[in-house]
Amino acid sequence: MINIGIVDHGAGNLVSIANAVRAVGAKPGVMRSPEGFGSVDALVLPGVGATAPAMSRLTASGMVPALSAWDGPLLGICVGFQLLFDNSDEDGQACLGLIGGSVRPIAGRPIPHMGWNDVSHSMDPLFADIPDREPFYFAHSFAPVPTDEAHIIATADYGQRFVGAARFGNRVGVQFHPERSGIAGLRLLSNFVAGVRESARVA
Amino acid sequence: MLRKRVIPCLDVAGDRVVKGVQFVDITDAGDPVALASRYAAEGADEICILDITASLEDRSTLLDVVTRIAATVNIPLTVGGGIRSVDDMRDVLRAGADKVAVNSAAAERPRLLEECAETFGRQCVVLAIDAKRSTTSSWSVLTHGGRRPTSLSAVDWARDGSRLGAGEILLTSIDQDGTKSGYDLDLLGAVKAAVEVPVVASGGAGSTSDMVAAFRWGKADAVLAASIFHNETTTVAAVKRSLALAGIDVRTESLVSWP
């Protein structure tokens, strides 16, 4: 059984991601401090919340250095994806700096960008068996701009093209909510878990 | 391309779904978990759960209903009814809601919208407005399930509320609610012109053509409907097929296989 640690940064809905992790055959556990990191195969940095309260909660719980030191698979979702970058225009906040780049406001209106939008993706294994332009559920006003475009593995259009997903080695993130994106979202989470299983086997 | 959303709404009292006409004459419409799971399977883009009793005594029942629905479906859930504080909002999010709708408490104390947005981000905060037509081009806000008048104009309140922190407006026409005679397109158009956030049209859905009108003429970002789905006049899947044929960009059946 693959153990997935869901990092609690204080803002709320961890239930949906835990339910979805269970649905794809892995075991979720909630991480409120770095102590639990040693007993999980991968981490998920979930999506609900605002940047500044999330970063202060991560700092207070001692999880910032532990996340920087984590070299196993890591999946960031929505705000959790944005936290992986250097800094965010939301609240002018410094973030984790695990992937080079900044988080900027998106161009489209109405804002927030709320609902199901088509995602164009590359050949990344995270999107295995998912057709190009499959819609996923978004709810956000900001999106990351990676310094190195080679990290971009998916984009979506809203006013202009923005980054829907990025990967830097074991660190991957999606701007949409796979745990709320129906069948396509479960397939994506299942692909993530398959990658975790693979890296656990190799290790 | 951002798709137009179709949102079935479950008005709940205790652990049952109910339905009224113009906010009165309440009748039983089924089990919330069974209905939510049927709608999700039919292709609903989101589920809205509104506790019409909005009472503190029923709060634990509501949280239990939300928990059970969140464990059953994996599409977004908006939950509202009796949300008075950041702590109330946190409880509902922890139970599995993705967005929380505030209504009466925000009309009484607008700063609540700022507090919720600062804590959870504005994408979590929905301002629910129950509007009643007062002249041909003005609408007033009613609170407490449509029972209490206010001095607020619905269009002004939508604009002010979205500036304070609401990331979406759930706009219900009390005049049209449960009548199945179409959304209030004038109200919808006036609110859309006043705000930058998405607007969900509610109250009056009787047919797919009402939804087409709400999208095309009212510029709605999403439509909400209850009775036509609960009483099986139609299904979410049939509605979305008709909307697609009418040229509305809705999310249709996924080609992804699962499990």
Short mmCIF file of C-alpha atoms in Angstrom, two decimals:
data_model
loop_
_atom_site.label_atom_id
_atom_site.label_comp_id
_atom_site.label_asym_id
_atom_site.label_seq_id
_atom_site.Cartn_x
_atom_site.Cartn_y
_atom_site.Cartn_z
CA MET A 1 0.00 0.00 0.00
CA ILE A 2 1.33 3.44 -0.98
CA ASN A 3 1.16 6.00 1.84
CA ILE A 4 0.42 9.59 0.81
CA GLY A 5 0.99 12.40 3.32
CA ILE A 6 -1.44 15.31 2.87
CA VAL A 7 0.18 18.47 4.21
CA ASP A 8 -2.25 20.50 6.37
CA HIS A 9 -1.65 24.21 5.86
CA GLY A 10 -4.69 25.15 7.85
CA ALA A 11 -7.27 26.32 5.37
CA GLY A 12 -9.79 23.59 5.17
CA ASN A 13 -10.89 20.96 2.75
CA LEU A 14 -8.47 18.04 3.19
CA VAL A 15 -11.41 15.64 3.06
CA SER A 16 -11.80 15.75 -0.72
CA ILE A 17 -8.17 15.01 -1.45
CA ALA A 18 -8.09 12.25 1.20
CA ASN A 19 -11.21 10.67 -0.33
CA ALA A 20 -9.69 10.87 -3.81
CA VAL A 21 -6.37 9.35 -2.66
CA ARG A 22 -8.35 6.47 -1.14
CA ALA A 23 -10.37 6.09 -4.36
CA VAL A 24 -7.19 5.52 -6.38
CA GLY A 25 -5.99 2.81 -4.02
CA ALA A 26 -3.49 4.63 -1.79
CA LYS A 27 -3.61 5.41 1.93
CA PRO A 28 -3.93 9.08 2.93
CA GLY A 29 -2.55 10.53 6.17
CA VAL A 30 -2.70 14.15 7.37
CA MET A 31 0.70 15.82 8.09
CA ARG A 32 0.58 18.61 10.69
CA SER A 33 4.32 18.53 11.44
CA PRO A 34 7.45 17.17 9.68
CA GLU A 35 7.61 14.12 12.00
CA GLY A 36 5.33 12.04 9.78
CA PHE A 37 7.31 12.64 6.57
CA GLY A 38 9.53 9.62 7.24
CA SER A 39 6.64 7.16 7.07
CA VAL A 40 5.08 8.23 3.75
CA ASP A 41 5.99 7.49 0.12
CA ALA A 42 4.84 10.83 -1.28
CA LEU A 43 3.46 14.20 -0.21
CA VAL A 44 0.50 16.20 -1.48
CA LEU A 45 0.38 19.94 -0.84
CA PRO A 46 -3.35 20.61 -1.23
CA GLY A 47 -5.26 23.42 -2.74
CA VAL A 48 -7.74 25.34 -0.66
CA GLY A 49 -6.72 28.64 0.92
CA ALA A 50 -4.78 31.83 0.45
CA THR A 51 -0.98 32.07 0.08
CA ALA A 52 -0.01 34.14 3.13
CA PRO A 53 -1.94 32.15 5.78
CA ALA A 54 -0.74 28.88 4.19
CA MET A 55 2.94 29.95 4.28
CA SER A 56 2.72 31.20 7.88
CA ARG A 57 1.10 27.93 8.95
CA LEU A 58 3.81 25.89 7.16
CA THR A 59 6.51 28.05 8.77
CA ALA A 60 5.00 27.78 12.27
CA SER A 61 4.72 23.98 12.03
CA GLY A 62 8.36 23.59 10.96
CA MET A 63 7.38 22.08 7.61
CA VAL A 64 9.17 24.61 5.35
CA PRO A 65 12.70 23.13 5.75
CA ALA A 66 11.25 19.60 5.71
CA LEU A 67 9.49 20.27 2.40
CA SER A 68 12.74 21.72 0.96
CA ALA A 69 14.64 18.62 2.08
CA TRP A 70 11.96 16.21 0.76
CA ASP A 71 13.29 14.46 -2.36
CA GLY A 72 10.46 11.97 -2.83
CA PRO A 73 7.43 12.52 -5.09
CA LEU A 74 5.49 15.70 -4.30
CA LEU A 75 2.21 16.88 -5.84
CA GLY A 76 1.07 20.49 -5.37
CA ILE A 77 -2.56 21.34 -6.10
CA CYS A 78 -3.87 24.87 -6.87
CA VAL A 79 -2.51 27.09 -4.07
CA GLY A 80 -0.32 24.14 -3.11
CA PHE A 81 1.11 24.24 -6.66
CA GLN A 82 1.71 27.99 -6.39
CA LEU A 83 3.51 27.51 -3.04
CA LEU A 84 6.20 25.47 -4.84
CA PHE A 85 7.48 28.59 -6.65
CA ASP A 86 9.77 31.41 -5.39
CA ASN A 87 7.15 34.05 -4.63
CA SER A 88 3.55 35.11 -5.26
CA ASP A 89 1.88 38.37 -6.20
CA GLU A 90 -0.98 37.26 -3.92
CA ASP A 91 -0.13 39.06 -0.66
CA GLY A 92 3.44 39.74 -2.04
CA GLN A 93 4.42 36.50 -0.35
CA ALA A 94 7.71 34.56 -0.47
CA CYS A 95 6.95 30.86 -1.14
CA LEU A 96 8.88 27.58 -0.87
CA GLY A 97 11.22 28.13 -3.85
CA LEU A 98 11.22 24.47 -4.92
CA ILE A 99 10.62 25.37 -8.58
CA GLY A 100 12.03 28.60 -10.08
CA GLY A 101 9.40 31.20 -10.95
CA SER A 102 6.74 33.58 -9.70
CA VAL A 103 2.98 33.45 -9.24
CA ARG A 104 1.11 36.14 -11.20
CA PRO A 105 -2.53 37.24 -11.63
CA ILE A 106 -4.31 35.60 -14.55
CA ALA A 107 -5.57 37.71 -17.44
CA GLY A 108 -9.08 36.38 -18.11
CA ARG A 109 -12.43 37.71 -16.90
CA PRO A 110 -14.62 37.03 -14.98
CA ILE A 111 -12.19 36.51 -12.15
CA PRO A 112 -11.72 34.19 -10.22
CA HIS A 113 -11.37 31.69 -13.08
CA MET A 114 -14.03 29.29 -11.84
CA GLY A 115 -15.17 26.09 -13.48
CA TRP A 116 -14.11 23.42 -15.97
CA ASN A 117 -11.53 24.43 -18.55
CA ASP A 118 -9.75 22.42 -21.25
CA VAL A 119 -6.18 21.40 -20.40
CA SER A 120 -3.61 20.95 -23.19
CA HIS A 121 -0.79 18.71 -22.08
CA SER A 122 2.50 17.21 -23.16
CA MET A 123 3.56 13.58 -22.90
CA ASP A 124 4.16 13.72 -19.14
CA PRO A 125 3.20 10.45 -17.39
CA LEU A 126 0.93 12.45 -15.05
CA PHE A 127 -1.46 12.79 -18.03
CA ALA A 128 -1.21 9.18 -19.26
CA ASP A 129 -4.50 7.97 -20.81
CA ILE A 130 -6.03 11.45 -20.56
CA PRO A 131 -7.02 12.94 -23.93
CA ASP A 132 -5.56 16.32 -24.86
CA ARG A 133 -7.99 19.19 -24.06
CA GLU A 134 -9.85 17.20 -21.39
CA PRO A 135 -11.58 19.68 -19.01
CA PHE A 136 -10.53 19.91 -15.35
CA TYR A 137 -12.01 22.02 -12.52
CA PHE A 138 -10.27 25.32 -11.69
CA ALA A 139 -10.95 27.91 -8.95
CA HIS A 140 -8.19 30.56 -8.79
CA SER A 141 -7.11 34.10 -9.65
CA PHE A 142 -3.34 33.50 -9.88
CA ALA A 143 -1.09 31.06 -11.74
CA PRO A 144 2.66 30.36 -11.66
CA VAL A 145 5.07 31.48 -14.36
CA PRO A 146 8.07 29.09 -14.22
CA THR A 147 11.47 30.65 -14.98
CA ASP A 148 12.32 27.69 -17.22
CA GLU A 149 9.57 26.91 -19.75
CA ALA A 150 10.86 23.33 -19.96
CA HIS A 151 9.11 22.74 -16.61
CA ILE A 152 5.66 23.37 -18.15
CA ILE A 153 3.77 20.12 -18.82
CA ALA A 154 0.25 21.52 -19.38
CA THR A 155 -1.46 24.81 -20.22
CA ALA A 156 -4.98 26.21 -20.32
CA ASP A 157 -6.50 29.25 -22.00
CA TYR A 158 -8.38 31.98 -20.17
CA GLY A 159 -7.88 35.45 -21.59
CA GLN A 160 -4.41 34.20 -22.38
CA ARG A 161 -2.52 30.94 -22.02
CA PHE A 162 -1.45 30.10 -18.48
CA VAL A 163 0.40 27.20 -16.86
CA GLY A 164 -1.93 24.33 -15.94
CA ALA A 165 0.77 21.96 -14.65
CA ALA A 166 4.55 21.88 -14.21
CA ARG A 167 7.21 19.33 -13.29
CA PHE A 168 10.73 19.66 -11.87
CA GLY A 169 12.06 16.16 -11.26
CA ASN A 170 9.97 14.53 -8.53
CA ARG A 171 8.10 17.77 -7.86
CA VAL A 172 4.93 18.17 -9.86
CA GLY A 173 2.00 20.52 -9.55
CA VAL A 174 -1.37 21.24 -11.14
CA GLN A 175 -3.31 24.51 -11.07
CA PHE A 176 -6.68 22.71 -11.28
CA HIS A 177 -8.29 20.44 -8.67
CA PRO A 178 -7.92 16.76 -9.70
CA GLU A 179 -9.79 15.71 -6.53
CA ARG A 180 -12.85 17.64 -7.81
CA SER A 181 -12.45 16.88 -11.53
CA GLY A 182 -14.53 13.72 -11.81
CA ILE A 183 -13.19 10.73 -13.72
CA ALA A 184 -10.36 12.67 -15.39
CA GLY A 185 -9.14 13.85 -12.00
CA LEU A 186 -9.12 10.32 -10.59
CA ARG A 187 -7.15 9.13 -13.61
CA LEU A 188 -4.55 11.86 -13.03
CA LEU A 189 -4.23 11.02 -9.31
CA SER A 190 -3.98 7.36 -10.20
CA ASN A 191 -1.14 8.23 -12.61
CA PHE A 192 0.61 10.13 -9.79
CA VAL A 193 0.27 7.12 -7.47
CA ALA A 194 1.59 4.82 -10.23
CA GLY A 195 4.69 7.05 -10.41
CA VAL A 196 5.07 6.88 -6.62
CA ARG A 197 4.79 3.09 -6.74
CA GLU A 198 7.48 3.01 -9.43
CA SER A 199 9.89 5.22 -7.45
CA ALA A 200 9.24 3.21 -4.25
CA ARG A 201 10.10 0.00 -6.15
CA VAL A 202 13.31 1.49 -7.57
CA ALA A 203 14.33 2.77 -4.13
CA MET B 1 -12.07 27.42 -23.08
CA LEU B 2 -13.98 27.79 -19.82
CA ARG B 3 -17.18 25.74 -20.00
CA LYS B 4 -20.59 27.00 -18.89
CA ARG B 5 -21.70 25.15 -15.75
CA VAL B 6 -24.94 23.35 -14.87
CA ILE B 7 -25.43 23.09 -11.09
CA PRO B 8 -28.18 21.01 -9.48
CA CYS B 9 -29.18 22.52 -6.14
CA LEU B 10 -30.23 20.55 -3.07
CA ASP B 11 -32.25 22.63 -0.61
CA VAL B 12 -31.94 20.62 2.59
CA ALA B 13 -33.87 20.67 5.86
CA GLY B 14 -32.33 18.29 8.39
CA ASP B 15 -31.18 15.29 6.38
CA ARG B 16 -33.77 15.58 3.59
CA VAL B 17 -33.89 17.48 0.31
CA VAL B 18 -36.95 19.74 0.11
CA LYS B 19 -38.40 22.03 -2.51
CA GLY B 20 -40.66 25.08 -2.20
CA VAL B 21 -42.34 27.54 -4.53
CA GLN B 22 -41.28 31.18 -4.03
CA PHE B 23 -39.59 30.05 -0.80
CA VAL B 24 -42.80 28.57 0.76
CA ASP B 25 -44.96 25.41 0.37
CA ILE B 26 -42.06 23.11 1.23
CA THR B 27 -42.30 19.45 0.12
CA ASP B 28 -39.94 16.46 0.45
CA ALA B 29 -37.78 15.74 -2.61
CA GLY B 30 -35.51 12.90 -1.50
CA ASP B 31 -32.23 11.81 0.05
CA PRO B 32 -29.36 14.30 -0.46
CA VAL B 33 -26.59 11.72 -0.89
CA ALA B 34 -28.58 9.65 -3.41
CA LEU B 35 -29.55 12.74 -5.42
CA ALA B 36 -26.02 14.23 -5.38
CA SER B 37 -24.52 10.97 -6.52
CA ARG B 38 -27.08 10.61 -9.33
CA TYR B 39 -26.42 14.17 -10.54
CA ALA B 40 -22.64 13.71 -10.44
CA ALA B 41 -22.96 10.51 -12.49
CA GLU B 42 -25.16 12.38 -15.00
CA GLY B 43 -22.45 14.99 -15.56
CA ALA B 44 -23.31 17.82 -13.14
CA ASP B 45 -20.47 20.38 -13.03
CA GLU B 46 -20.94 21.14 -9.35
CA ILE B 47 -23.48 20.49 -6.58
CA CYS B 48 -24.98 23.22 -4.43
CA ILE B 49 -26.30 22.32 -0.97
CA LEU B 50 -28.31 24.98 0.85
CA ASP B 51 -29.59 24.44 4.40
CA ILE B 52 -32.91 26.29 4.26
CA THR B 53 -33.44 25.99 8.02
CA ALA B 54 -30.09 27.81 8.54
CA SER B 55 -30.39 26.92 12.20
CA LEU B 56 -27.62 26.20 14.68
CA GLU B 57 -29.51 23.12 15.93
CA ASP B 58 -29.36 21.56 12.46
CA ARG B 59 -25.69 22.46 11.89
CA SER B 60 -24.26 19.06 12.82
CA THR B 61 -26.85 17.37 10.57
CA LEU B 62 -25.79 19.63 7.68
CA LEU B 63 -22.10 18.90 8.28
CA ASP B 64 -22.87 15.18 8.30
CA VAL B 65 -24.77 15.47 4.99
CA VAL B 66 -21.84 17.40 3.45
CA THR B 67 -19.34 14.80 4.71
CA ARG B 68 -21.35 11.96 3.21
CA ILE B 69 -21.81 13.74 -0.14
CA ALA B 70 -18.10 14.70 -0.29
CA ALA B 71 -17.20 11.04 0.25
CA THR B 72 -19.49 9.98 -2.61
CA VAL B 73 -18.91 12.50 -5.40
CA ASN B 74 -15.73 14.11 -6.71
CA ILE B 75 -17.04 17.29 -8.25
CA PRO B 76 -17.09 20.67 -6.48
CA LEU B 77 -19.55 21.29 -3.64
CA THR B 78 -20.91 24.70 -2.67
CA VAL B 79 -22.56 24.75 0.75
CA GLY B 80 -24.61 27.51 2.39
CA GLY B 81 -27.28 28.29 4.95
CA GLY B 82 -26.72 30.00 8.29
CA ILE B 83 -23.00 30.80 7.82
CA ARG B 84 -22.30 33.63 10.28
CA SER B 85 -18.52 33.56 10.90
CA VAL B 86 -15.10 32.44 9.70
CA ASP B 87 -15.39 29.50 12.11
CA ASP B 88 -18.73 28.44 10.56
CA MET B 89 -17.06 28.58 7.16
CA ARG B 90 -14.08 26.54 8.37
CA ASP B 91 -16.42 23.82 9.71
CA VAL B 92 -18.19 23.50 6.36
CA LEU B 93 -14.89 23.43 4.41
CA ARG B 94 -13.49 20.80 6.78
CA ALA B 95 -16.60 18.68 6.17
CA GLY B 96 -15.73 18.65 2.46
CA ALA B 97 -17.19 21.80 0.88
CA ASP B 98 -15.11 23.57 -1.78
CA LYS B 99 -17.00 26.85 -1.64
CA VAL B 100 -19.19 28.35 1.03
CA ALA B 101 -22.19 30.59 0.36
CA VAL B 102 -22.96 33.41 2.77
CA ASN B 103 -26.21 35.35 2.66
CA SER B 104 -28.02 37.03 5.61
CA ALA B 105 -24.98 37.41 7.87
CA ALA B 106 -23.00 39.18 5.12
CA ALA B 107 -25.91 41.54 4.39
CA GLU B 108 -25.96 42.45 8.09
CA ARG B 109 -22.16 42.63 8.44
CA PRO B 110 -20.40 42.98 5.05
CA ARG B 111 -16.95 42.75 6.66
CA LEU B 112 -17.63 38.98 7.01
CA LEU B 113 -16.85 38.66 3.28
CA GLU B 114 -13.41 40.25 3.79
CA GLU B 115 -12.65 38.02 6.76
CA CYS B 116 -13.58 34.84 4.87
CA ALA B 117 -11.62 35.85 1.77
CA GLU B 118 -8.51 36.73 3.79
CA THR B 119 -8.58 33.36 5.55
CA PHE B 120 -9.59 31.00 2.75
CA GLY B 121 -9.10 32.96 -0.48
CA ARG B 122 -11.90 34.60 -2.45
CA GLN B 123 -12.34 31.54 -4.69
CA CYS B 124 -13.98 29.85 -1.65
CA VAL B 125 -16.42 32.65 -0.90
CA VAL B 126 -19.81 32.78 -2.62
CA LEU B 127 -22.20 35.65 -1.93
CA ALA B 128 -25.78 34.37 -2.16
CA ILE B 129 -28.27 37.12 -2.93
CA ASP B 130 -32.05 36.62 -2.82
CA ALA B 131 -33.47 39.41 -4.97
CA LYS B 132 -37.05 40.60 -5.37
CA ARG B 133 -38.10 42.91 -8.16
CA SER B 134 -39.30 46.29 -6.91
CA THR B 135 -39.56 48.22 -10.20
CA THR B 136 -38.94 47.21 -13.82
CA SER B 137 -35.21 47.80 -13.39
CA SER B 138 -34.48 47.55 -9.68
CA TRP B 139 -34.39 44.69 -7.20
CA SER B 140 -34.15 44.67 -3.44
CA VAL B 141 -32.31 42.15 -1.28
CA LEU B 142 -34.26 39.93 1.09
CA THR B 143 -32.56 37.90 3.82
CA HIS B 144 -33.47 35.05 6.18
CA GLY B 145 -34.86 32.80 3.45
CA GLY B 146 -36.74 35.65 1.77
CA ARG B 147 -38.64 36.62 4.91
CA ARG B 148 -36.82 39.80 5.92
CA PRO B 149 -36.64 42.93 3.73
CA THR B 150 -33.49 45.07 3.64
CA SER B 151 -32.69 48.50 2.25
CA LEU B 152 -30.03 46.99 -0.05
CA SER B 153 -30.28 47.12 -3.84
CA ALA B 154 -29.38 43.70 -5.28
CA VAL B 155 -27.16 45.16 -8.02
CA ASP B 156 -25.28 47.47 -5.61
CA TRP B 157 -24.87 44.68 -3.06
CA ALA B 158 -23.49 42.31 -5.70
CA ARG B 159 -20.92 44.94 -6.72
CA ASP B 160 -19.95 45.86 -3.16
CA GLY B 161 -19.89 42.25 -1.98
CA SER B 162 -17.63 41.14 -4.83
CA ARG B 163 -15.22 44.00 -4.08
CA LEU B 164 -15.15 43.03 -0.41
CA GLY B 165 -14.19 39.40 -1.07
CA ALA B 166 -16.90 37.31 -2.72
CA GLY B 167 -15.44 35.27 -5.58
CA GLU B 168 -18.83 34.35 -7.04
CA ILE B 169 -22.42 35.59 -6.88
CA LEU B 170 -25.25 33.07 -6.48
CA LEU B 171 -28.16 35.19 -7.68
CA THR B 172 -31.67 33.93 -6.91
CA SER B 173 -34.80 35.62 -8.14
CA ILE B 174 -37.44 35.18 -5.45
CA ASP B 175 -40.13 36.17 -7.97
CA GLN B 176 -39.15 33.33 -10.31
CA ASP B 177 -38.15 30.68 -7.72
CA GLY B 178 -39.99 27.40 -8.26
CA THR B 179 -42.26 28.87 -10.97
CA LYS B 180 -40.47 27.10 -13.86
CA SER B 181 -41.15 30.17 -16.02
CA GLY B 182 -37.53 31.15 -16.69
CA TYR B 183 -34.73 33.04 -14.94
CA ASP B 184 -35.05 36.81 -14.36
CA LEU B 185 -32.86 37.84 -17.31
CA ASP B 186 -33.06 41.57 -16.53
CA LEU B 187 -31.75 40.96 -13.01
CA LEU B 188 -29.03 38.68 -14.32
CA GLY B 189 -27.91 41.16 -16.98
CA ALA B 190 -27.86 44.06 -14.49
CA VAL B 191 -25.74 42.13 -11.98
CA LYS B 192 -23.37 40.76 -14.66
CA ALA B 193 -22.75 44.31 -15.88
CA ALA B 194 -21.91 45.42 -12.32
CA VAL B 195 -19.41 42.74 -11.22
CA GLU B 196 -16.15 41.11 -12.37
CA VAL B 197 -16.79 37.77 -10.63
CA PRO B 198 -18.74 34.82 -12.05
CA VAL B 199 -22.52 34.88 -11.59
CA VAL B 200 -24.70 31.79 -11.08
CA ALA B 201 -28.32 32.24 -12.23
CA SER B 202 -30.92 30.74 -9.90
CA GLY B 203 -34.70 30.71 -9.61
CA GLY B 204 -37.14 29.84 -12.37
CA ALA B 205 -35.51 27.07 -14.43
CA GLY B 206 -38.30 25.15 -16.21
CA SER B 207 -36.60 23.97 -19.38
CA THR B 208 -33.34 23.88 -21.28
CA SER B 209 -34.41 26.93 -23.29
CA ASP B 210 -34.55 28.92 -20.02
CA MET B 211 -30.91 27.96 -19.46
CA VAL B 212 -29.94 28.87 -23.02
CA ALA B 213 -31.53 32.29 -22.45
CA ALA B 214 -29.67 32.73 -19.13
CA PHE B 215 -26.34 31.98 -20.83
CA ARG B 216 -26.97 33.83 -24.08
CA TRP B 217 -28.94 36.90 -22.99
CA GLY B 218 -28.23 37.02 -19.27
CA LYS B 219 -24.51 36.24 -19.76
CA ALA B 220 -24.64 33.81 -16.83
CA ASP B 221 -21.48 31.81 -16.07
CA ALA B 222 -23.50 28.96 -14.57
CA VAL B 223 -27.14 27.99 -14.11
CA LEU B 224 -28.62 26.42 -11.04
CA ALA B 225 -31.77 24.29 -11.05
CA ALA B 226 -33.59 22.10 -8.56
CA SER B 227 -37.16 20.98 -9.27
CA ILE B 228 -36.65 19.94 -12.90
CA PHE B 229 -33.93 17.54 -11.77
CA HIS B 230 -35.51 16.33 -8.51
CA ASN B 231 -38.85 15.41 -10.08
CA GLU B 232 -37.10 13.80 -13.06
CA THR B 233 -38.71 16.16 -15.59
CA THR B 234 -35.27 15.80 -17.18
CA THR B 235 -31.73 14.68 -16.34
CA VAL B 236 -28.51 16.66 -16.12
CA ALA B 237 -27.13 14.64 -19.05
CA ALA B 238 -30.16 15.42 -21.26
CA VAL B 239 -30.00 19.11 -20.36
CA LYS B 240 -26.30 19.29 -21.24
CA ARG B 241 -26.83 17.52 -24.56
CA SER B 242 -29.55 20.05 -25.46
CA LEU B 243 -27.37 22.96 -24.36
CA ALA B 244 -24.50 21.68 -26.51
CA LEU B 245 -26.86 21.38 -29.51
CA ALA B 246 -27.95 24.98 -28.88
CA GLY B 247 -24.31 26.07 -29.17
CA ILE B 248 -23.58 26.56 -25.46
CA ASP B 249 -20.09 25.34 -24.51
CA VAL B 250 -20.83 22.85 -21.75
CA ARG B 251 -18.66 19.99 -20.50
CA THR B 252 -19.91 16.79 -22.11
CA GLU B 253 -19.13 13.17 -21.38
CA SER B 254 -15.47 12.40 -20.62
CA LEU B 255 -13.53 9.97 -22.81
CA VAL B 256 -11.32 8.98 -19.88
CA SER B 257 -11.85 5.46 -18.65
CA TRP B 258 -12.08 4.77 -14.94
CA PRO B 259 -11.20 2.64 -13.05
#
